[in-house]
Amino acid sequence: MEDFKKSFKMPLFGHSFNPKKTPPRKSASLSSLHTLDRSTREIELGLEYGPPVMNIGGQSWKFEDGHWKTESSGNASSREMQRLKKRNVQLEEENNLLKLKIEILLDTLTETTIEYHLMEKDMEDIKTQQVNKKGEM
């Protein structure tokens, strides 16, 4: 019977787990391109980096000299840009006017509050004077 048990013994459970060791990693990059400066890479690889370009709402925009500019030269787009610039100026003027009105309202509220507190103090002073006069009589 013991011979029978030995013949059915599974090698998976009989041996301890012993994984293979992983080989050492190779260098991340064997290329020396990362050591070259941008102009040398452009010459070597023929890469021409242009300004960023994007398409929004059927209109092409290019980033040049720190500003986004339209590439399409249609009259409607320039008219639309002029209209938007004019609207922007109007909104900025309205915003400045509203800020000024808020400042004036806050100043008026401050003055009114100060006057109210002064009047309240004067009333208390008058009451204390009247109480003192009644006490003297």
Coordinates of C-alpha atoms in Angstrom, one line a residue:
M1 CA 0.0 0.0 0.0
E2 CA 2.8 2.4 0.7
D3 CA 4.3 1.8 -2.7
F4 CA 1.0 2.7 -4.1
K5 CA 1.0 6.0 -2.2
K6 CA 4.5 6.8 -3.3
S7 CA 3.6 6.2 -6.9
F8 CA 0.6 8.7 -6.6
K9 CA 2.6 11.4 -4.8
M10 CA 2.4 14.6 -6.8
P11 CA 5.6 16.4 -7.5
L12 CA 3.9 19.8 -7.3
F13 CA 3.1 19.4 -3.6
G14 CA 6.3 17.5 -2.7
H15 CA 8.7 20.3 -3.7
S16 CA 9.1 23.7 -2.2
F17 CA 8.5 26.8 -4.3
N18 CA 11.8 28.1 -5.8
P19 CA 11.3 30.7 -8.5
K20 CA 14.1 31.5 -11.0
K21 CA 16.0 34.7 -10.5
T22 CA 15.3 37.5 -12.9
P23 CA 18.1 38.5 -15.2
P24 CA 19.5 42.0 -14.6
R25 CA 17.9 44.8 -16.6
K26 CA 19.4 46.2 -19.7
S27 CA 20.1 49.9 -20.1
A28 CA 16.9 51.9 -20.7
S29 CA 18.2 53.5 -23.9
L30 CA 21.1 52.6 -26.0
S31 CA 20.6 55.8 -28.0
S32 CA 22.8 58.8 -27.5
L33 CA 20.1 61.2 -29.0
H34 CA 19.0 62.4 -25.6
T35 CA 22.5 63.9 -25.0
L36 CA 22.3 66.1 -28.2
D37 CA 20.9 69.6 -28.1
R38 CA 17.7 70.5 -29.9
S39 CA 19.3 72.0 -33.0
T40 CA 21.6 69.0 -33.5
R41 CA 18.7 66.6 -33.2
E42 CA 16.7 68.6 -35.8
I43 CA 19.7 68.5 -38.2
E44 CA 20.3 64.8 -37.6
L45 CA 16.7 63.6 -37.6
G46 CA 15.2 66.2 -39.9
L47 CA 12.6 67.2 -37.4
E48 CA 11.1 70.6 -37.9
Y49 CA 9.1 71.9 -35.0
G50 CA 6.6 74.5 -35.9
P51 CA 4.3 76.5 -33.7
P52 CA 1.3 74.7 -32.2
V53 CA -1.8 74.6 -34.4
M54 CA -5.3 73.7 -33.4
N55 CA -8.7 73.7 -35.1
I56 CA -11.7 75.0 -33.2
G57 CA -15.1 75.4 -34.7
G58 CA -13.9 75.1 -38.2
Q59 CA -11.3 77.8 -37.7
S60 CA -7.6 77.1 -37.6
W61 CA -5.5 78.8 -34.9
K62 CA -1.7 79.1 -34.7
F63 CA 0.4 80.2 -31.7
E64 CA 3.0 82.8 -32.8
D65 CA 4.8 85.4 -30.8
G66 CA 3.0 84.6 -27.6
H67 CA -0.5 85.0 -29.1
W68 CA -3.0 82.8 -30.9
K69 CA -3.7 83.9 -34.4
T70 CA -6.2 82.7 -37.0
E71 CA -4.8 81.1 -40.1
S72 CA -7.9 81.5 -42.2
S73 CA -8.1 84.8 -44.0
G74 CA -11.8 85.0 -44.6
N75 CA -13.7 88.3 -44.2
A76 CA -16.3 86.8 -41.9
S77 CA -13.7 85.6 -39.4
S78 CA -12.0 89.0 -39.2
R79 CA -15.4 90.7 -38.9
E80 CA -16.3 88.3 -36.1
M81 CA -13.0 89.0 -34.4
Q82 CA -13.6 92.8 -34.6
R83 CA -17.1 92.3 -33.2
L84 CA -15.8 90.2 -30.3
K85 CA -13.0 92.7 -29.5
K86 CA -15.6 95.5 -29.5
R87 CA -17.9 93.4 -27.2
N88 CA -14.9 92.6 -24.9
V89 CA -14.1 96.4 -24.6
Q90 CA -17.8 97.1 -23.8
L91 CA -17.9 94.4 -21.1
E92 CA -14.6 95.6 -19.6
E93 CA -16.0 99.2 -19.4
E94 CA -19.2 97.9 -17.8
N95 CA -17.2 95.8 -15.3
N96 CA -15.2 98.9 -14.4
L97 CA -18.3 101.0 -13.9
L98 CA -19.9 98.3 -11.7
K99 CA -16.8 98.1 -9.6
L100 CA -16.9 101.9 -9.2
K101 CA -20.5 101.7 -8.2
I102 CA -19.8 99.0 -5.6
E103 CA -17.0 101.2 -4.1
I104 CA -19.3 104.2 -3.9
L105 CA -22.1 102.1 -2.2
L106 CA -19.6 100.7 0.3
D107 CA -18.3 104.2 1.1
T108 CA -21.9 105.5 1.5
L109 CA -22.8 102.5 3.8
T110 CA -19.7 103.1 5.9
E111 CA -20.5 106.8 6.3
T112 CA -24.1 106.1 7.2
T113 CA -23.1 103.5 9.7
I114 CA -20.6 105.9 11.3
E115 CA -23.2 108.7 11.5
Y116 CA -25.7 106.2 13.0
H117 CA -23.2 105.2 15.7
L118 CA -22.3 108.8 16.4
M119 CA -26.0 109.8 16.8
E120 CA -26.6 106.8 19.0
K121 CA -23.7 107.8 21.2
D122 CA -25.0 111.4 21.3
M123 CA -28.4 110.1 22.4
E124 CA -26.8 108.1 25.2
D125 CA -24.9 111.2 26.3
I126 CA -28.1 113.3 26.4
K127 CA -29.9 110.6 28.4
T128 CA -27.0 110.3 30.9
Q129 CA -27.0 114.2 31.3
Q130 CA -30.8 114.2 31.9
V131 CA -30.5 111.4 34.5
N132 CA -27.7 113.4 36.2
K133 CA -29.8 116.6 36.2
K134 CA -32.7 114.8 37.7
G135 CA -30.5 113.3 40.3
E136 CA -29.1 116.7 41.3
M137 CA -32.6 118.2 41.8

